[in-house]
Amino acid sequence: MNTSEKIYSGKTKDLYALPNDNILLVFKDDVTGEDGVIDPGANTVIGQVEGKGRKSLAMTDHFFKCLHAAGIPTHLVRLDLEQASMEVRRAEPLGKDISGKGGLEFICRTRPWGSFQRRYQNYIGDTASTFDYLVEITIKDDERGDPLINDDTIVALGLLTQQHLEQAKDLTRRVCRIVEADLRDKGLTLIDMKIEIGFVDGEVVVIDEVSADAMRVMDDEGRVLEHGILYEQLIR
Amino acid sequence: MNTSEKIYSGKTKDLYALPNDNILLVFKDDVTGEDGVIDPGANTVIGQVEGKGRKSLAMTDHFFKCLHAAGIPTHLVRLDLEQASMEVRRAEPLGKDISGKGGLEFICRTRPWGSFQRRYQNYIGDTASTFDYLVEITIKDDERGDPLINDDTIVALGLLTQQHLEQAKDLTRRVCRIVEADLRDKGLTLIDMKIEIGFVDGEVVVIDEVSADAMRVMDDEGRVLEHGILYEQLIR
């Protein structure tokens, strides 16, 4: 058997089951957004950007190498930039919903920005303040706008044990530190980022991608970089 | 000086500064709701219910006595049911916003219900499941619908220290257990409740009220009690 079967078609990636039980992620050029404006956090595909899939993969390749160098495991087996595809180990996402889909997303913030700033506007004393790698966790649920969930609720709903939750939060902070340091070397400042985490053989590892789609970055003049620009600055 | 100065007019209570530096809370008959339906969680006053203020105060009196019996401190000094007023020590609410107003609300849940159920619908395996006194914390902000906030963010924004946060959560669970036990004696089941907590002389104490307005209760047939009925059942 050499054929691979398409098992899922996501907004920006297609998934294929490989004969060796691994998964092949194929990065697409589709971009999500709202009202014609590209926004990786949006839930609707609004068009395509030539080469976007390969760029996301190249950036993921770069950051996964940084993570591996720091001893942080990911699901990556090998990747093929030409084909915009990445072979990964089969992972069980953390905190699936009752239909076996969904999952948790781990956000790490170095300062108040975006939805966080809108939500807690009246409680943020100094908007120039920085956070010591603040973690927020949301559940994947497009229909309900990916609601925030607190640690106690994650455990109460049986989505994760307290121990795995702590491991996942620790992993999130470590990944954020590494990405932040790498960007700082390039004169850029990481504002916040989002990762997905899964179990592979019972181990908590980084899954999916670490690309411009999942981070907010500013230059040394405090301007938040548009994602296309960020790709240009980070991958030649 | 015997005069007292009105310092705040809330939706269901007016506050007066007393000459002895305590505060007088006067419970009003105003009820909040939406579209003509009474809902203590709503932010708009839609009318008045004769005797409602005194009933809320009587219920608070009852539950505060239960709390005191269990060694849990409140801000209560004395109350006057006839006048629908309660003299309390001046408390600093936990987690004020940048204008010195607002604060944190502590919700304790014994099972998934209401906004919790709507929010996490796809992740609640068994809706008949119960929780071991699950705490959620929201910030007071009418305009933004009192958003949920996680523990790490409360500490990162400097709203509470980790130690005070743990104390407040522990207090919330203890209050919930006591109210639940009292209701169980009356054949009723507490679903969830909300309290406010403040500092009085550096000590973490229960403030505001503990009344039907701040809890969801069902009878032995699983029917959630309308608030008027709950008052009737709990205070003669």
Tab-separated table of C-alpha atoms in Angstrom:
chain	number	residue	atom	x	y	z
A	1	MET	CA	0.000	0.000	0.000
A	2	ASN	CA	1.458	3.322	-1.066
A	3	THR	CA	-1.688	5.336	-1.355
A	4	SER	CA	-2.600	7.890	1.238
A	5	GLU	CA	-6.151	8.740	2.154
A	6	LYS	CA	-7.380	12.301	2.735
A	7	ILE	CA	-8.861	12.305	6.207
A	8	TYR	CA	-9.523	15.985	6.808
A	9	SER	CA	-9.699	19.202	4.854
A	10	GLY	CA	-9.017	22.166	7.096
A	11	LYS	CA	-9.070	25.875	6.380
A	12	THR	CA	-5.352	26.106	5.643
A	13	LYS	CA	-4.200	22.466	5.588
A	14	ASP	CA	-5.307	19.080	4.280
A	15	LEU	CA	-4.519	15.915	6.239
A	16	TYR	CA	-3.737	12.526	4.728
A	17	ALA	CA	-3.295	9.189	6.495
A	18	LEU	CA	-0.014	7.571	5.429
A	19	PRO	CA	0.500	3.810	5.165
A	20	ASN	CA	3.070	3.951	8.015
A	21	ASP	CA	0.335	5.315	10.325
A	22	ASN	CA	1.824	8.814	10.256
A	23	ILE	CA	-0.097	11.836	8.970
A	24	LEU	CA	0.830	14.030	6.024
A	25	LEU	CA	-0.062	17.716	6.460
A	26	VAL	CA	-0.287	19.583	3.175
A	27	PHE	CA	-0.156	23.352	3.611
A	28	LYS	CA	-2.544	25.231	1.318
A	29	ASP	CA	-2.351	28.773	-0.057
A	30	ASP	CA	-5.764	29.567	1.417
A	31	VAL	CA	-5.953	32.507	3.790
A	32	THR	CA	-8.670	33.293	6.311
A	33	GLY	CA	-10.070	36.695	7.085
A	34	GLU	CA	-13.073	38.909	7.449
A	35	ASP	CA	-14.496	41.664	5.243
A	36	GLY	CA	-11.711	41.143	2.724
A	37	VAL	CA	-8.950	41.649	5.297
A	38	ILE	CA	-6.566	38.731	5.954
A	39	ASP	CA	-6.701	37.620	9.588
A	40	PRO	CA	-5.193	34.250	10.534
A	41	GLY	CA	-7.451	34.213	13.602
A	42	ALA	CA	-10.629	34.371	11.487
A	43	ASN	CA	-12.695	31.326	10.690
A	44	THR	CA	-13.544	31.944	7.025
A	45	VAL	CA	-11.332	31.351	3.984
A	46	ILE	CA	-11.451	34.566	1.925
A	47	GLY	CA	-9.003	33.721	-0.853
A	48	GLN	CA	-5.574	32.445	-1.762
A	49	VAL	CA	-2.098	33.934	-1.615
A	50	GLU	CA	0.399	32.306	-3.981
A	51	GLY	CA	3.171	30.564	-2.024
A	52	LYS	CA	1.513	31.140	1.363
A	53	GLY	CA	1.424	27.420	2.225
A	54	ARG	CA	5.132	26.958	1.566
A	55	LYS	CA	5.972	30.064	3.601
A	56	SER	CA	3.992	28.853	6.617
A	57	LEU	CA	5.735	25.517	6.351
A	58	ALA	CA	9.191	27.107	6.002
A	59	MET	CA	8.587	29.195	9.096
A	60	THR	CA	7.316	26.164	10.998
A	61	ASP	CA	10.448	24.311	9.862
A	62	HIS	CA	12.611	27.113	11.230
A	63	PHE	CA	10.870	27.342	14.605
A	64	PHE	CA	10.569	23.562	15.029
A	65	LYS	CA	14.379	23.428	14.565
A	66	CYS	CA	14.749	26.025	17.331
A	67	LEU	CA	12.442	23.960	19.564
A	68	HIS	CA	14.280	20.701	18.859
A	69	ALA	CA	17.586	22.410	19.621
A	70	ALA	CA	16.140	23.325	23.041
A	71	GLY	CA	14.979	19.755	23.635
A	72	ILE	CA	11.292	20.518	23.087
A	73	PRO	CA	9.558	17.705	21.211
A	74	THR	CA	7.219	18.231	18.256
A	75	HIS	CA	5.261	15.814	16.121
A	76	LEU	CA	7.509	16.433	13.076
A	77	VAL	CA	9.019	13.464	11.236
A	78	ARG	CA	10.193	15.132	8.012
A	79	LEU	CA	9.116	17.919	5.732
A	80	ASP	CA	9.194	18.664	2.031
A	81	LEU	CA	9.221	22.381	1.292
A	82	GLU	CA	8.733	21.869	-2.454
A	83	GLN	CA	5.548	19.896	-1.884
A	84	ALA	CA	4.483	22.147	1.019
A	85	SER	CA	3.978	18.999	3.036
A	86	MET	CA	5.050	17.786	6.458
A	87	GLU	CA	4.960	14.206	7.703
A	88	VAL	CA	4.102	14.055	11.377
A	89	ARG	CA	3.454	11.431	14.001
A	90	ARG	CA	-0.189	10.816	14.768
A	91	ALA	CA	-1.050	12.943	17.797
A	92	GLU	CA	-4.057	13.077	20.010
A	93	PRO	CA	-4.940	16.754	20.467
A	94	LEU	CA	-5.335	17.928	24.052
A	95	GLY	CA	-8.881	18.397	25.249
A	96	LYS	CA	-11.070	17.058	22.456
A	97	ASP	CA	-14.775	17.880	22.429
A	98	ILE	CA	-17.473	15.229	22.816
A	99	SER	CA	-17.484	14.446	19.079
A	100	GLY	CA	-13.743	13.767	19.237
A	101	LYS	CA	-12.894	17.007	17.416
A	102	GLY	CA	-11.940	20.461	18.646
A	103	GLY	CA	-9.215	20.801	21.218
A	104	LEU	CA	-7.432	23.365	23.329
A	105	GLU	CA	-5.351	26.253	22.067
A	106	PHE	CA	-2.566	27.630	24.222
A	107	ILE	CA	-1.930	31.355	23.978
A	108	CYS	CA	1.121	32.996	25.480
A	109	ARG	CA	1.253	36.768	25.950
A	110	THR	CA	4.238	39.001	26.703
A	111	ARG	CA	2.013	42.120	26.905
A	112	PRO	CA	-1.689	43.081	26.732
A	113	TRP	CA	-2.878	43.314	23.116
A	114	GLY	CA	-5.783	42.579	20.792
A	115	SER	CA	-8.687	40.613	22.230
A	116	PHE	CA	-7.039	40.550	25.663
A	117	GLN	CA	-6.851	44.323	25.745
A	118	ARG	CA	-10.440	44.692	24.565
A	119	ARG	CA	-11.691	42.179	27.142
A	120	TYR	CA	-9.893	43.585	30.186
A	121	GLN	CA	-9.596	47.200	29.081
A	122	ASN	CA	-10.860	48.645	32.371
A	123	TYR	CA	-8.477	46.499	34.393
A	124	ILE	CA	-5.204	47.034	32.551
A	125	GLY	CA	-3.400	49.667	34.548
A	126	ASP	CA	-0.433	50.275	32.309
A	127	THR	CA	-0.841	49.202	28.682
A	128	ALA	CA	2.925	49.342	28.325
A	129	SER	CA	3.302	46.695	31.012
A	130	THR	CA	4.727	43.309	30.149
A	131	PHE	CA	3.771	39.850	31.320
A	132	ASP	CA	5.968	37.019	32.474
A	133	TYR	CA	4.695	34.706	29.680
A	134	LEU	CA	1.028	34.770	30.611
A	135	VAL	CA	-0.866	31.698	29.398
A	136	GLU	CA	-4.521	31.738	28.352
A	137	ILE	CA	-6.304	28.650	27.100
A	138	THR	CA	-9.257	28.631	24.709
A	139	ILE	CA	-11.348	25.802	23.316
A	140	LYS	CA	-11.766	25.352	19.587
A	141	ASP	CA	-15.374	26.106	18.764
A	142	ASP	CA	-15.854	28.338	15.735
A	143	GLU	CA	-19.554	28.776	16.409
A	144	ARG	CA	-18.965	30.164	19.893
A	145	GLY	CA	-15.877	32.219	19.042
A	146	ASP	CA	-13.337	29.907	20.718
A	147	PRO	CA	-14.243	30.742	24.324
A	148	LEU	CA	-11.708	31.177	27.104
A	149	ILE	CA	-11.616	28.394	29.694
A	150	ASN	CA	-9.954	28.474	33.098
A	151	ASP	CA	-7.623	25.814	34.516
A	152	ASP	CA	-10.106	24.482	37.083
A	153	THR	CA	-12.763	24.014	34.401
A	154	ILE	CA	-10.358	22.133	32.119
A	155	VAL	CA	-9.772	19.652	34.932
A	156	ALA	CA	-13.443	19.580	36.062
A	157	LEU	CA	-14.611	18.742	32.536
A	158	GLY	CA	-11.999	15.991	32.342
A	159	LEU	CA	-10.280	17.596	29.344
A	160	LEU	CA	-6.852	17.242	30.988
A	161	THR	CA	-5.471	16.032	34.275
A	162	GLN	CA	-3.961	18.700	36.506
A	163	GLN	CA	-0.533	17.244	35.766
A	164	HIS	CA	-0.900	17.317	31.977
A	165	LEU	CA	-2.342	20.824	32.205
A	166	GLU	CA	0.735	22.022	34.091
A	167	GLN	CA	3.008	20.284	31.559
A	168	ALA	CA	1.147	21.886	28.662
A	169	LYS	CA	1.288	25.372	30.206
A	170	ASP	CA	4.978	24.946	30.946
A	171	LEU	CA	5.586	23.813	27.362
A	172	THR	CA	3.678	26.868	26.094
A	173	ARG	CA	5.861	29.246	28.109
A	174	ARG	CA	9.074	27.522	26.971
A	175	VAL	CA	8.047	27.690	23.303
A	176	CYS	CA	7.155	31.369	23.700
A	177	ARG	CA	10.545	32.168	25.237
A	178	ILE	CA	12.391	30.447	22.388
A	179	VAL	CA	10.367	32.133	19.645
A	180	GLU	CA	10.712	35.484	21.412
A	181	ALA	CA	14.505	35.112	21.647
A	182	ASP	CA	14.780	34.137	17.985
A	183	LEU	CA	12.715	37.142	16.912
A	184	ARG	CA	14.666	39.464	19.173
A	185	ASP	CA	17.853	38.471	17.309
A	186	LYS	CA	16.129	39.827	14.191
A	187	GLY	CA	15.149	43.117	15.845
A	188	LEU	CA	11.538	42.024	16.329
A	189	THR	CA	9.381	41.739	19.440
A	190	LEU	CA	6.935	38.911	20.026
A	191	ILE	CA	3.649	40.233	21.454
A	192	ASP	CA	1.715	36.971	21.699
A	193	MET	CA	1.491	33.569	20.061
A	194	LYS	CA	-0.663	30.490	19.966
A	195	ILE	CA	0.324	26.856	19.834
A	196	GLU	CA	-1.426	23.536	19.782
A	197	ILE	CA	-0.272	20.653	21.885
A	198	GLY	CA	-0.936	16.947	21.569
A	199	PHE	CA	-0.069	13.609	23.066
A	200	VAL	CA	2.275	11.409	21.031
A	201	ASP	CA	2.929	8.070	22.728
A	202	GLY	CA	1.756	9.614	25.997
A	203	GLU	CA	4.227	12.483	25.720
A	204	VAL	CA	3.102	16.120	25.556
A	205	VAL	CA	4.490	17.618	22.314
A	206	VAL	CA	4.005	20.703	20.119
A	207	ILE	CA	1.790	19.920	17.111
A	208	ASP	CA	0.365	21.727	14.084
A	209	GLU	CA	2.447	24.719	13.018
A	210	VAL	CA	4.450	27.598	14.468
A	211	SER	CA	4.190	30.262	11.794
A	212	ALA	CA	3.296	33.916	11.276
A	213	ASP	CA	-0.342	32.824	11.311
A	214	ALA	CA	-0.065	32.030	14.984
A	215	MET	CA	1.832	35.013	16.336
A	216	ARG	CA	1.678	38.791	16.654
A	217	VAL	CA	5.020	40.545	16.222
A	218	MET	CA	6.103	44.190	16.249
A	219	ASP	CA	9.158	45.947	14.887
A	220	ASP	CA	11.465	48.215	16.876
A	221	GLU	CA	9.147	51.158	16.270
A	222	GLY	CA	6.205	49.376	17.869
A	223	ARG	CA	4.387	48.688	14.611
A	224	VAL	CA	2.602	45.350	14.458
A	225	LEU	CA	3.780	43.550	11.334
A	226	GLU	CA	1.286	42.479	8.712
A	227	HIS	CA	1.659	38.735	8.227
A	228	GLY	CA	2.955	38.939	4.668
A	229	ILE	CA	5.719	41.293	5.833
A	230	LEU	CA	6.581	39.007	8.722
A	231	TYR	CA	7.048	36.085	6.338
A	232	GLU	CA	9.304	38.254	4.175
A	233	GLN	CA	11.425	39.251	7.149
A	234	LEU	CA	11.751	35.759	8.559
A	235	ILE	CA	12.199	33.563	5.526
A	236	ARG	CA	14.095	34.522	2.460
B	1	MET	CA	-22.308	64.162	63.479
B	2	ASN	CA	-25.268	61.890	63.006
B	3	THR	CA	-25.957	62.484	59.362
B	4	SER	CA	-25.078	59.919	56.769
B	5	GLU	CA	-24.089	60.779	53.232
B	6	LYS	CA	-25.269	58.826	50.199
B	7	ILE	CA	-22.127	57.723	48.423
B	8	TYR	CA	-23.449	55.361	45.769
B	9	SER	CA	-26.760	54.440	44.187
B	10	GLY	CA	-26.625	50.919	42.785
B	11	LYS	CA	-29.178	48.929	40.832
B	12	THR	CA	-30.628	47.193	43.907
B	13	LYS	CA	-28.930	48.978	46.825
B	14	ASP	CA	-28.002	52.473	47.967
B	15	LEU	CA	-24.855	53.050	50.015
B	16	TYR	CA	-24.429	55.653	52.752
B	17	ALA	CA	-21.277	56.615	54.650
B	18	LEU	CA	-21.927	56.489	58.392
B	19	PRO	CA	-20.229	58.799	60.905
B	20	ASN	CA	-18.457	55.795	62.497
B	21	ASP	CA	-16.782	55.108	59.126
B	22	ASN	CA	-18.971	52.070	58.464
B	23	ILE	CA	-21.267	51.826	55.435
B	24	LEU	CA	-25.039	51.526	55.473
B	25	LEU	CA	-26.477	49.365	52.687
B	26	VAL	CA	-30.139	50.065	52.006
B	27	PHE	CA	-31.829	47.313	49.997
B	28	LYS	CA	-34.269	48.623	47.380
B	29	ASP	CA	-37.322	46.960	45.856
B	30	ASP	CA	-35.889	47.466	42.361
B	31	VAL	CA	-35.475	44.362	40.243
B	32	THR	CA	-33.302	43.911	37.170
B	33	GLY	CA	-34.240	42.021	34.039
B	34	GLU	CA	-34.531	42.006	30.303
B	35	ASP	CA	-37.570	42.164	27.994
B	36	GLY	CA	-39.889	42.403	30.987
B	37	VAL	CA	-38.556	39.202	32.576
B	38	ILE	CA	-36.913	39.466	36.004
B	39	ASP	CA	-33.299	38.274	35.916
B	40	PRO	CA	-31.013	39.130	38.834
B	41	GLY	CA	-28.038	38.686	36.500
B	42	ALA	CA	-29.248	41.408	34.126
B	43	ASN	CA	-27.880	44.934	34.198
B	44	THR	CA	-31.062	47.002	33.763
B	45	VAL	CA	-33.664	47.875	36.393
B	46	ILE	CA	-37.067	46.989	34.909
B	47	GLY	CA	-39.364	47.748	37.816
B	48	GLN	CA	-40.077	47.226	41.484
B	49	VAL	CA	-41.411	44.316	43.510
B	50	GLU	CA	-42.978	45.298	46.837
B	51	GLY	CA	-40.971	43.915	49.743
B	52	LYS	CA	-38.181	42.590	47.533
B	53	GLY	CA	-35.445	44.584	49.325
B	54	ARG	CA	-36.440	43.265	52.746
B	55	LYS	CA	-36.570	39.691	51.422
B	56	SER	CA	-33.081	39.889	49.956
B	57	LEU	CA	-31.852	41.292	53.251
B	58	ALA	CA	-33.642	38.595	55.290
B	59	MET	CA	-32.085	35.887	53.151
B	60	THR	CA	-28.654	37.486	53.453
B	61	ASP	CA	-29.215	37.646	57.238
B	62	HIS	CA	-30.006	33.936	57.269
B	63	PHE	CA	-26.994	32.876	55.194
B	64	PHE	CA	-24.580	35.246	56.929
B	65	LYS	CA	-25.620	33.579	60.199
B	66	CYS	CA	-24.796	30.182	58.664
B	67	LEU	CA	-21.410	31.531	57.537
B	68	HIS	CA	-20.606	33.065	60.920
B	69	ALA	CA	-21.536	29.767	62.600
B	70	ALA	CA	-18.928	28.094	60.380
B	71	GLY	CA	-16.319	30.702	61.264
B	72	ILE	CA	-16.450	32.472	57.890
B	73	PRO	CA	-16.158	36.242	58.253
B	74	THR	CA	-18.433	38.752	56.513
B	75	HIS	CA	-18.527	42.542	56.552
B	76	LEU	CA	-21.792	42.581	58.567
B	77	VAL	CA	-22.004	44.717	61.718
B	78	ARG	CA	-25.780	44.752	62.291
B	79	LEU	CA	-28.948	44.770	60.263
B	80	ASP	CA	-32.406	46.239	60.508
B	81	LEU	CA	-35.019	44.200	58.639
B	82	GLU	CA	-37.755	46.834	59.105
B	83	GLN	CA	-35.608	49.505	57.470
B	84	ALA	CA	-34.204	47.038	54.918
B	85	SER	CA	-30.766	48.258	55.879
B	86	MET	CA	-27.514	46.617	56.852
B	87	GLU	CA	-24.549	48.292	58.519
B	88	VAL	CA	-21.264	46.860	57.306
B	89	ARG	CA	-17.588	47.465	57.771
B	90	ARG	CA	-15.923	49.390	54.977
B	91	ALA	CA	-14.411	46.816	52.634
B	92	GLU	CA	-12.069	47.104	49.728
B	93	PRO	CA	-13.509	44.939	46.927
B	94	LEU	CA	-11.087	42.449	45.402
B	95	GLY	CA	-9.680	43.333	42.030
B	96	LYS	CA	-10.832	46.892	41.376
B	97	ASP	CA	-10.577	48.351	37.875
B	98	ILE	CA	-8.336	51.291	37.026
B	99	SER	CA	-10.994	53.843	38.026
B	100	GLY	CA	-11.224	52.199	41.472
B	101	LYS	CA	-14.601	50.658	40.683
B	102	GLY	CA	-15.622	47.219	39.416
B	103	GLY	CA	-14.185	44.156	41.066
B	104	LEU	CA	-14.133	40.397	40.822
B	105	GLU	CA	-17.123	38.099	41.181
B	106	PHE	CA	-16.612	34.558	42.403
B	107	ILE	CA	-18.929	31.930	40.952
B	108	CYS	CA	-19.141	28.425	42.361
B	109	ARG	CA	-20.779	25.639	40.345
B	110	THR	CA	-21.928	22.203	41.483
B	111	ARG	CA	-22.999	21.224	37.928
B	112	PRO	CA	-22.947	22.654	34.384
B	113	TRP	CA	-25.811	25.114	33.829
B	114	GLY	CA	-26.769	28.388	32.182
B	115	SER	CA	-23.964	30.419	30.625
B	116	PHE	CA	-21.423	27.720	31.490
B	117	GLN	CA	-23.407	25.122	29.600
B	118	ARG	CA	-23.873	27.424	26.615
B	119	ARG	CA	-20.182	28.323	26.544
B	120	TYR	CA	-18.750	24.799	26.783
B	121	GLN	CA	-21.636	22.874	25.249
B	122	ASN	CA	-19.437	20.819	22.909
B	123	TYR	CA	-17.081	19.866	25.721
B	124	ILE	CA	-19.514	18.772	28.413
B	125	GLY	CA	-19.618	14.997	28.170
B	126	ASP	CA	-22.383	14.265	30.631
B	127	THR	CA	-24.714	17.163	31.425
B	128	ALA	CA	-25.839	15.268	34.524
B	129	SER	CA	-22.268	15.347	35.856
B	130	THR	CA	-21.474	17.267	39.015
B	131	PHE	CA	-18.485	19.377	39.908
B	132	ASP	CA	-16.462	19.434	43.079
B	133	TYR	CA	-17.280	23.121	43.721
B	134	LEU	CA	-15.841	24.520	40.516
B	135	VAL	CA	-14.837	28.186	40.783
B	136	GLU	CA	-15.005	30.670	37.912
B	137	ILE	CA	-14.061	34.310	38.299
B	138	THR	CA	-15.456	37.186	36.253
B	139	ILE	CA	-14.706	40.887	36.270
B	140	LYS	CA	-17.459	43.431	36.768
B	141	ASP	CA	-17.853	45.298	33.507
B	142	ASP	CA	-21.462	45.741	32.375
B	143	GLU	CA	-20.413	47.053	28.986
B	144	ARG	CA	-18.392	43.935	28.162
B	145	GLY	CA	-20.769	41.428	29.742
B	146	ASP	CA	-18.648	40.689	32.826
B	147	PRO	CA	-15.950	38.659	31.053
B	148	LEU	CA	-14.362	35.524	32.483
B	149	ILE	CA	-10.766	35.875	33.662
B	150	ASN	CA	-8.312	33.097	34.472
B	151	ASP	CA	-6.184	32.812	37.603
B	152	ASP	CA	-2.880	33.605	35.882
B	153	THR	CA	-4.331	36.775	34.355
B	154	ILE	CA	-5.679	37.965	37.718
B	155	VAL	CA	-2.162	37.741	39.099
B	156	ALA	CA	-0.480	39.119	35.937
B	157	LEU	CA	-2.715	42.216	35.976
B	158	GLY	CA	-1.913	42.703	39.656
B	159	LEU	CA	-5.582	42.403	40.683
B	160	LEU	CA	-4.694	39.912	43.440
B	161	THR	CA	-1.606	38.163	44.710
B	162	GLN	CA	-1.464	34.412	44.169
B	163	GLN	CA	-1.969	33.954	47.914
B	164	HIS	CA	-5.056	36.167	48.156
B	165	LEU	CA	-6.451	34.527	45.034
B	166	GLU	CA	-6.139	31.071	46.622
B	167	GLN	CA	-7.737	32.394	49.829
B	168	ALA	CA	-10.629	33.905	47.894
B	169	LYS	CA	-11.233	30.723	45.883
B	170	ASP	CA	-11.108	28.646	49.031
B	171	LEU	CA	-13.579	31.013	50.717
B	172	THR	CA	-15.886	30.737	47.691
B	173	ARG	CA	-15.909	26.935	47.878
B	174	ARG	CA	-16.547	26.977	51.640
B	175	VAL	CA	-19.474	29.391	51.286
B	176	CYS	CA	-20.924	27.260	48.498
B	177	ARG	CA	-20.725	24.102	50.630
B	178	ILE	CA	-22.529	25.798	53.521
B	179	VAL	CA	-25.299	27.273	51.384
B	180	GLU	CA	-25.683	23.939	49.563
B	181	ALA	CA	-26.020	22.047	52.879
B	182	ASP	CA	-28.578	24.536	54.200
B	183	LEU	CA	-30.670	24.262	51.034
B	184	ARG	CA	-30.416	20.464	51.034
B	185	ASP	CA	-32.046	20.442	54.498
B	186	LYS	CA	-34.988	22.168	52.825
B	187	GLY	CA	-35.186	19.658	49.979
B	188	LEU	CA	-33.518	22.012	47.525
B	189	THR	CA	-30.393	21.658	45.400
B	190	LEU	CA	-27.924	24.466	44.806
B	191	ILE	CA	-26.809	24.575	41.163
B	192	ASP	CA	-24.506	27.576	41.289
B	193	MET	CA	-24.005	30.796	43.203
B	194	LYS	CA	-22.028	34.010	43.094
B	195	ILE	CA	-20.383	35.934	45.888
B	196	GLU	CA	-18.332	39.048	46.261
B	197	ILE	CA	-15.283	39.175	48.443
B	198	GLY	CA	-13.454	42.100	49.968
B	199	PHE	CA	-10.605	43.005	52.251
B	200	VAL	CA	-11.563	44.290	55.694
B	201	ASP	CA	-8.505	45.188	57.769
B	202	GLY	CA	-6.412	43.019	55.454
B	203	GLU	CA	-8.643	39.995	55.988
B	204	VAL	CA	-10.507	38.311	53.111
B	205	VAL	CA	-14.245	38.387	53.958
B	206	VAL	CA	-17.590	37.832	52.227
B	207	ILE	CA	-19.230	41.154	51.306
B	208	ASP	CA	-22.398	42.397	49.616
B	209	GLU	CA	-25.284	39.920	49.892
B	210	VAL	CA	-25.996	36.188	49.766
B	211	SER	CA	-29.575	36.036	48.524
B	212	ALA	CA	-31.769	34.407	45.901
B	213	ASP	CA	-30.485	37.036	43.493
B	214	ALA	CA	-27.083	35.413	43.557
B	215	MET	CA	-27.915	31.716	43.287
B	216	ARG	CA	-29.618	29.164	41.058
B	217	VAL	CA	-31.559	26.478	42.938
B	218	MET	CA	-33.695	23.536	41.865
B	219	ASP	CA	-36.347	21.510	43.655
B	220	ASP	CA	-36.353	17.734	44.033
B	221	GLU	CA	-37.973	17.350	40.623
B	222	GLY	CA	-35.146	19.196	38.907
B	223	ARG	CA	-37.122	22.398	38.262
B	224	VAL	CA	-35.108	25.600	38.626
B	225	LEU	CA	-36.958	27.849	41.072
B	226	GLU	CA	-38.071	31.296	40.007
B	227	HIS	CA	-36.571	33.822	42.430
B	228	GLY	CA	-39.875	34.911	43.978
B	229	ILE	CA	-40.675	31.274	44.788
B	230	LEU	CA	-37.237	30.746	46.263
B	231	TYR	CA	-37.740	33.698	48.622
B	232	GLU	CA	-41.102	32.258	49.654
B	233	GLN	CA	-39.565	28.869	50.368
B	234	LEU	CA	-36.619	30.203	52.311
B	235	ILE	CA	-38.037	33.051	54.373
B	236	ARG	CA	-41.472	33.083	55.919
